[in-house]
Short mmCIF file of C-alpha atoms in Angstrom, two decimals:
data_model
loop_
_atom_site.label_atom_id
_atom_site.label_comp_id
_atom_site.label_asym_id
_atom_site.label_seq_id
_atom_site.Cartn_x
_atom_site.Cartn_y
_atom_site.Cartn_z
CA UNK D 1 0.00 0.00 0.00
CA UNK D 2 2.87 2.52 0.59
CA UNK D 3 4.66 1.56 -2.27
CA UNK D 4 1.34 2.36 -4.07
CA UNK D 5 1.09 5.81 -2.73
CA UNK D 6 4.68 6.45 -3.40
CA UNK D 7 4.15 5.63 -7.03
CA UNK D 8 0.96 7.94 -6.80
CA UNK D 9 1.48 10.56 -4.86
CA UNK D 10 5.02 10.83 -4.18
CA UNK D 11 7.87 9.65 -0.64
CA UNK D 12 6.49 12.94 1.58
CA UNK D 13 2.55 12.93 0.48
CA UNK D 14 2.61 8.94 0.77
CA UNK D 15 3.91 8.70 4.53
CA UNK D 16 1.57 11.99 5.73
CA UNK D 17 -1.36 9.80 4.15
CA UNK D 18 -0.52 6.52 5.75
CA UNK D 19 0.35 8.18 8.92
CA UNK D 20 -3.60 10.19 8.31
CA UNK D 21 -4.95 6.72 7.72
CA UNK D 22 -3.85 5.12 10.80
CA UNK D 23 -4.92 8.04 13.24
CA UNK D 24 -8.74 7.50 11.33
CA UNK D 25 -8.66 3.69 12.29
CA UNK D 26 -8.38 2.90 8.85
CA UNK D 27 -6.15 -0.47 9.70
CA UNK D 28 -8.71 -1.34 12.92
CA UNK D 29 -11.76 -1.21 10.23
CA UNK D 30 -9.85 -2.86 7.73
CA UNK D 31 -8.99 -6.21 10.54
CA UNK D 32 -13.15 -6.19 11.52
CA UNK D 33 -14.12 -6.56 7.99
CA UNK D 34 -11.89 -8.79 7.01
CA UNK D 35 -13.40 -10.97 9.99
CA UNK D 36 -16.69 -10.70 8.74
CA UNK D 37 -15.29 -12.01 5.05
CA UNK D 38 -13.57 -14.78 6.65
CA UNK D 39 -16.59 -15.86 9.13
CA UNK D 40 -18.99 -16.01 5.89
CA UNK D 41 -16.33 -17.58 3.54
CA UNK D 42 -15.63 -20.30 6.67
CA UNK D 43 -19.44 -21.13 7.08
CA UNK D 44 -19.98 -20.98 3.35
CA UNK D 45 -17.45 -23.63 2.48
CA UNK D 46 -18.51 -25.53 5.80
CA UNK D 47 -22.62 -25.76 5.40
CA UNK D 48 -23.26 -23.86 2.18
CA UNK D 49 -25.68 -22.04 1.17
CA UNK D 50 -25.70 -18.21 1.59
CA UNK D 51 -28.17 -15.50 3.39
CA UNK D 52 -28.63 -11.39 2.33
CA UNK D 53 -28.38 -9.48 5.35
CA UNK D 54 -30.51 -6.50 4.80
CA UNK D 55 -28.32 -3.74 6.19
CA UNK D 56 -31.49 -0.42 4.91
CA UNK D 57 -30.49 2.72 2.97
CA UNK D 58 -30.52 4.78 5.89
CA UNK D 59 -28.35 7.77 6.95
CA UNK D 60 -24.35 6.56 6.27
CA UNK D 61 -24.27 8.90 10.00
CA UNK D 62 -26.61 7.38 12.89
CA UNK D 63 -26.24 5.69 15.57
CA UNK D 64 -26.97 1.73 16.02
CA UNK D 65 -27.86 0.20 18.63
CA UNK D 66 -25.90 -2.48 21.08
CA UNK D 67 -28.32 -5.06 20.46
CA UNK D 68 -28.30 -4.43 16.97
CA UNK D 69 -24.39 -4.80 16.95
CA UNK D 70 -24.89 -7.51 18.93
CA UNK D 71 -27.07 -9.27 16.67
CA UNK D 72 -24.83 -8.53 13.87
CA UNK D 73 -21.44 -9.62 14.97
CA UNK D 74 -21.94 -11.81 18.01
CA UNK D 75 -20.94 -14.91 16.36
CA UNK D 76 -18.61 -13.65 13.56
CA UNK D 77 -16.80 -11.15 15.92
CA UNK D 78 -17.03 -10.83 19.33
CA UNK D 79 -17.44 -14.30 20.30
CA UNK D 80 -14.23 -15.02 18.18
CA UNK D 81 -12.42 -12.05 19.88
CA UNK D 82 -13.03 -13.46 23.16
CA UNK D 83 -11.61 -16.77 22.45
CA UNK D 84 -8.86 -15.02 21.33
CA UNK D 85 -7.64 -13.16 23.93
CA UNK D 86 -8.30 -15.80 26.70
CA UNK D 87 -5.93 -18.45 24.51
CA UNK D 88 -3.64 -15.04 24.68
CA UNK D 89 -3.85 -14.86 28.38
CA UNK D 90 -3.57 -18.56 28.72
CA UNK D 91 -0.38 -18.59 26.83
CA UNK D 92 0.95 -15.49 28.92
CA UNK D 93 0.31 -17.13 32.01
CA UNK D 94 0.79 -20.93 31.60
CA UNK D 95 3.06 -21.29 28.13
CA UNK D 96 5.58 -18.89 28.20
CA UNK D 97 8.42 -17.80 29.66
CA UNK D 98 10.59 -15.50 27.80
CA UNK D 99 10.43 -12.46 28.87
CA UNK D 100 7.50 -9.43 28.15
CA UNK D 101 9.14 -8.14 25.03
CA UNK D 102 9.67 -11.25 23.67
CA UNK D 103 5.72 -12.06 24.34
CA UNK D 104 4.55 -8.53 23.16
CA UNK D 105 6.41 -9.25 19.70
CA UNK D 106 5.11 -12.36 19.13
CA UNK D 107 1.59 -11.36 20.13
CA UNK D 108 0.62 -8.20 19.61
CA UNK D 109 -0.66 -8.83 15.56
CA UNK D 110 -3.26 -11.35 17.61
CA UNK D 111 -3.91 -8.72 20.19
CA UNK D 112 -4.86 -5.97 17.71
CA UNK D 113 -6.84 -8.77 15.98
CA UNK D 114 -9.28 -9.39 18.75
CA UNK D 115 -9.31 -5.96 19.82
CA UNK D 116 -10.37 -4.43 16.71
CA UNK D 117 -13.22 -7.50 16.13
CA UNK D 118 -14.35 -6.55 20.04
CA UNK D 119 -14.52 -2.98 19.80
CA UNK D 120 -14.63 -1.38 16.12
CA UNK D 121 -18.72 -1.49 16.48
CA UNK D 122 -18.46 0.70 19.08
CA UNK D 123 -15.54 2.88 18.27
CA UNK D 124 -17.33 3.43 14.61
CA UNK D 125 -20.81 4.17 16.24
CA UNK D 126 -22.13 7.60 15.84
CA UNK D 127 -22.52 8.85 19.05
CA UNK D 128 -21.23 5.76 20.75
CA UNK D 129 -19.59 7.17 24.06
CA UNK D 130 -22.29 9.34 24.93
CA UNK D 131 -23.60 8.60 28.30
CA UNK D 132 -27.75 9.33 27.37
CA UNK D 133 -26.94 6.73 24.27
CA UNK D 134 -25.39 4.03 26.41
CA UNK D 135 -27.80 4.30 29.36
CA UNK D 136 -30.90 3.84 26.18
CA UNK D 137 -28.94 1.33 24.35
CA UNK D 138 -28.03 -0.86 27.32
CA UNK D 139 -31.74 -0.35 28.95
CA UNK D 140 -32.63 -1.59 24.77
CA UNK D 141 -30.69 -4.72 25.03
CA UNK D 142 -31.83 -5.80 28.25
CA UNK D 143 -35.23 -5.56 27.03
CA UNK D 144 -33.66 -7.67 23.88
CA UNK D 145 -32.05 -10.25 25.95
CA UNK D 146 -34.93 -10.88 28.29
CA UNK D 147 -37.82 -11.00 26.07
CA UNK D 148 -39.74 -14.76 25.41
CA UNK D 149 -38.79 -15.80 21.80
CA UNK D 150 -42.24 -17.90 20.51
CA UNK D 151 -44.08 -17.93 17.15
CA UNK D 152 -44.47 -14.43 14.83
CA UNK D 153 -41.58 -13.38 17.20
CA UNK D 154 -38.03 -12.41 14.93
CA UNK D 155 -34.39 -12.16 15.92
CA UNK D 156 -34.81 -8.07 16.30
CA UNK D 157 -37.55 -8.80 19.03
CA UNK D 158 -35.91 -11.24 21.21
CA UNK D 159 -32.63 -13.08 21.87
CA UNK D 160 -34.27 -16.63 22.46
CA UNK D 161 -35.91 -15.67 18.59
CA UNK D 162 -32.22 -14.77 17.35
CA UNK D 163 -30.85 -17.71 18.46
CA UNK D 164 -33.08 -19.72 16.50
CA UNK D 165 -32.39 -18.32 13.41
CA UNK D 166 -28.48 -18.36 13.81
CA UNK D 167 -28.63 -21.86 13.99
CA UNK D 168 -31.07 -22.73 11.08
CA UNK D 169 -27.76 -23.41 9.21
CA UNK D 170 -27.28 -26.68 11.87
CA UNK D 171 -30.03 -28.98 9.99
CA UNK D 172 -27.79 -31.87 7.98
CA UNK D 173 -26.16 -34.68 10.19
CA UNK D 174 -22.97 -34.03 8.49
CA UNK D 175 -23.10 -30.66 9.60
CA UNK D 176 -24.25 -31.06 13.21
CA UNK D 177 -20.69 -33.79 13.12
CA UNK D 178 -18.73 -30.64 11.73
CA UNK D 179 -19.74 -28.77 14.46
CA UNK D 180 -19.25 -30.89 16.81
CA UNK D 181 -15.73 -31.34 15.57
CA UNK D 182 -14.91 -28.03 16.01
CA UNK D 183 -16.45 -27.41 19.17
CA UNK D 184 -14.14 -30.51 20.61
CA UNK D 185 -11.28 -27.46 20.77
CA UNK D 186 -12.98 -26.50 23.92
CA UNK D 187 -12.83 -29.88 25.74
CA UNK D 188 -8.88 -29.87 24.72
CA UNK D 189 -8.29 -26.09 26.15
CA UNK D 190 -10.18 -27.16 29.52
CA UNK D 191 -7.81 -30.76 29.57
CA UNK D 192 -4.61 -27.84 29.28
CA UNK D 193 -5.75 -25.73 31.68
CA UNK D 194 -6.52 -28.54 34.51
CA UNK D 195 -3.24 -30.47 34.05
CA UNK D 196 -1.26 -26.62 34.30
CA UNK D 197 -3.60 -26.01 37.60
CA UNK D 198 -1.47 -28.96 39.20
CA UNK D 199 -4.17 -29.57 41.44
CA UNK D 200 -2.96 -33.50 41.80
CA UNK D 201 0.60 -32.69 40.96
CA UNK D 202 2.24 -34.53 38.39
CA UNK D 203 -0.73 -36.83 38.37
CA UNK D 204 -2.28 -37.21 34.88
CA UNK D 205 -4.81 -39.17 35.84
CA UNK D 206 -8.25 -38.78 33.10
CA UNK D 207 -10.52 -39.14 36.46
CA UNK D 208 -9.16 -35.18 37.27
CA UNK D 209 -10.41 -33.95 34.20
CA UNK D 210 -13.60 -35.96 34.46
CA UNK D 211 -14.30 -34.25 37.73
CA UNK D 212 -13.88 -30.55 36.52
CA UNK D 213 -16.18 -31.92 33.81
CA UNK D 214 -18.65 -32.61 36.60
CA UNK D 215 -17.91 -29.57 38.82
CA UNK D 216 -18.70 -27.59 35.35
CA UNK D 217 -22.39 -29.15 35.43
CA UNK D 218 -23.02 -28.41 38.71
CA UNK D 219 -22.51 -24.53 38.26
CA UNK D 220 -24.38 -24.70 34.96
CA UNK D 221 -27.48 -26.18 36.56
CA UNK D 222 -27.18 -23.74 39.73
CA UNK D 223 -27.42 -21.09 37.29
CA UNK D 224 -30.39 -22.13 34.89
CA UNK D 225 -32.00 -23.08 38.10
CA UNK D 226 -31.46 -19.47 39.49
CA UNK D 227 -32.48 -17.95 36.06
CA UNK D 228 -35.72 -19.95 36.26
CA UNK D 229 -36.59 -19.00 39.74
CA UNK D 230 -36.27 -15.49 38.77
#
């Protein structure tokens, strides 16, 4: 890209407009959609098949709304930001050892990664850090979260609703298998992390991990059993 401005615009004009472009963000819009290219491409080649999201032909200026963000880049984005940055802080604390300079150069194209997929939503938003907006838009996807999905009800109306339709893709057996495949990447982070805990010591033992397995149910029924008593 520089060498491309060079050829265009000249050595001086070339650096003050990449230096411009990274004080707009340009490179932290840039990383998000390239995520949402890479999400689509990955669950186009996976299941097939292909959806329109209807984005309107509104103002290119206005504010949106958490939920709608949330709705839009949950599973593309943020939920593959997250996983990110906790294999990040995993690796800080449990798989390496070199020293913080060392780890910051290594890391730090991952780190801006997951940052920009968490955050660009917000830091693009019209009006996203003002206080009356995030009280409304917080209050908005509450209300979002909360609300009973059931039939007539869509995704923009309730979170139970959204859910649904996020996972219409999962209907084949060979794609519920794919799934499953790649969801078995969680069972082999947990089996890290309890070995690196130490809790038995140098003991290896599968009946260690089978037990976190079990304390992990017990905390997920205490909470859907609190949820439903509320």
């Amino acid at each position: 890209m520089i060498l491309g401005f060079i050829l265009e615009q000249g050595f001086l004009r070339a650096v003050v407009s990449f230096i411009t472009m990274q004080l707009q963000l340009c490179t932290v819009f840039f990383t998000f959609s390239l995520g949402t290219r890479t999400h689509y491409f990955g669950r186009t080649i996976l299941h097939g098949g292909a959806r329109y999201q209807a984005t309107g032909r509104g103002f290119v200026v206005r504010h949106i709304k958490s939920s709608e963000n949330y709705r839009l880049y949950s599973r593309s984005h943020f939920v593959k930001g997250l996983e990110v940055v906790l294999l990040l802080v995993v690796y800080l604390a449990y798989g390496y050892n070199e020293g913080a300079l060392a780890y910051i150069l290594l890391s730090i194209s991952s780190w801006y990664m997951a940052l920009s997929w968490l955050f660009a939503p917000y830091l693009f938003n019209a009006s996203g850090f003002e206080w009356q907006k995030i009280v409304e838009d917080f209050r908005d996807w509450t209300n979002w979260l909360f609300y009973r999905g059931g039939i007539g009800v869509k995704g923009e109306e309730s979170w139970e609703a959204w859910w649904d339709e996020e996972l219409v893709h999962i209907r084949t057996l060979r794609v519920r298998i794919l799934e499953t495949i790649l969801s078995l990447r969680f069972f082999i982070f947990q089996y890290g992390i309890v070995y690196k805990l130490d809790v038995q010591g140098t003991n290896t033992s599968l009946t260690i991990y089978g037990f976190s397995r079990i304390v992990l149910a017990v905390l997920i029924l205490l909470f859907k059993e609190k949820a439903y008593n509320d």
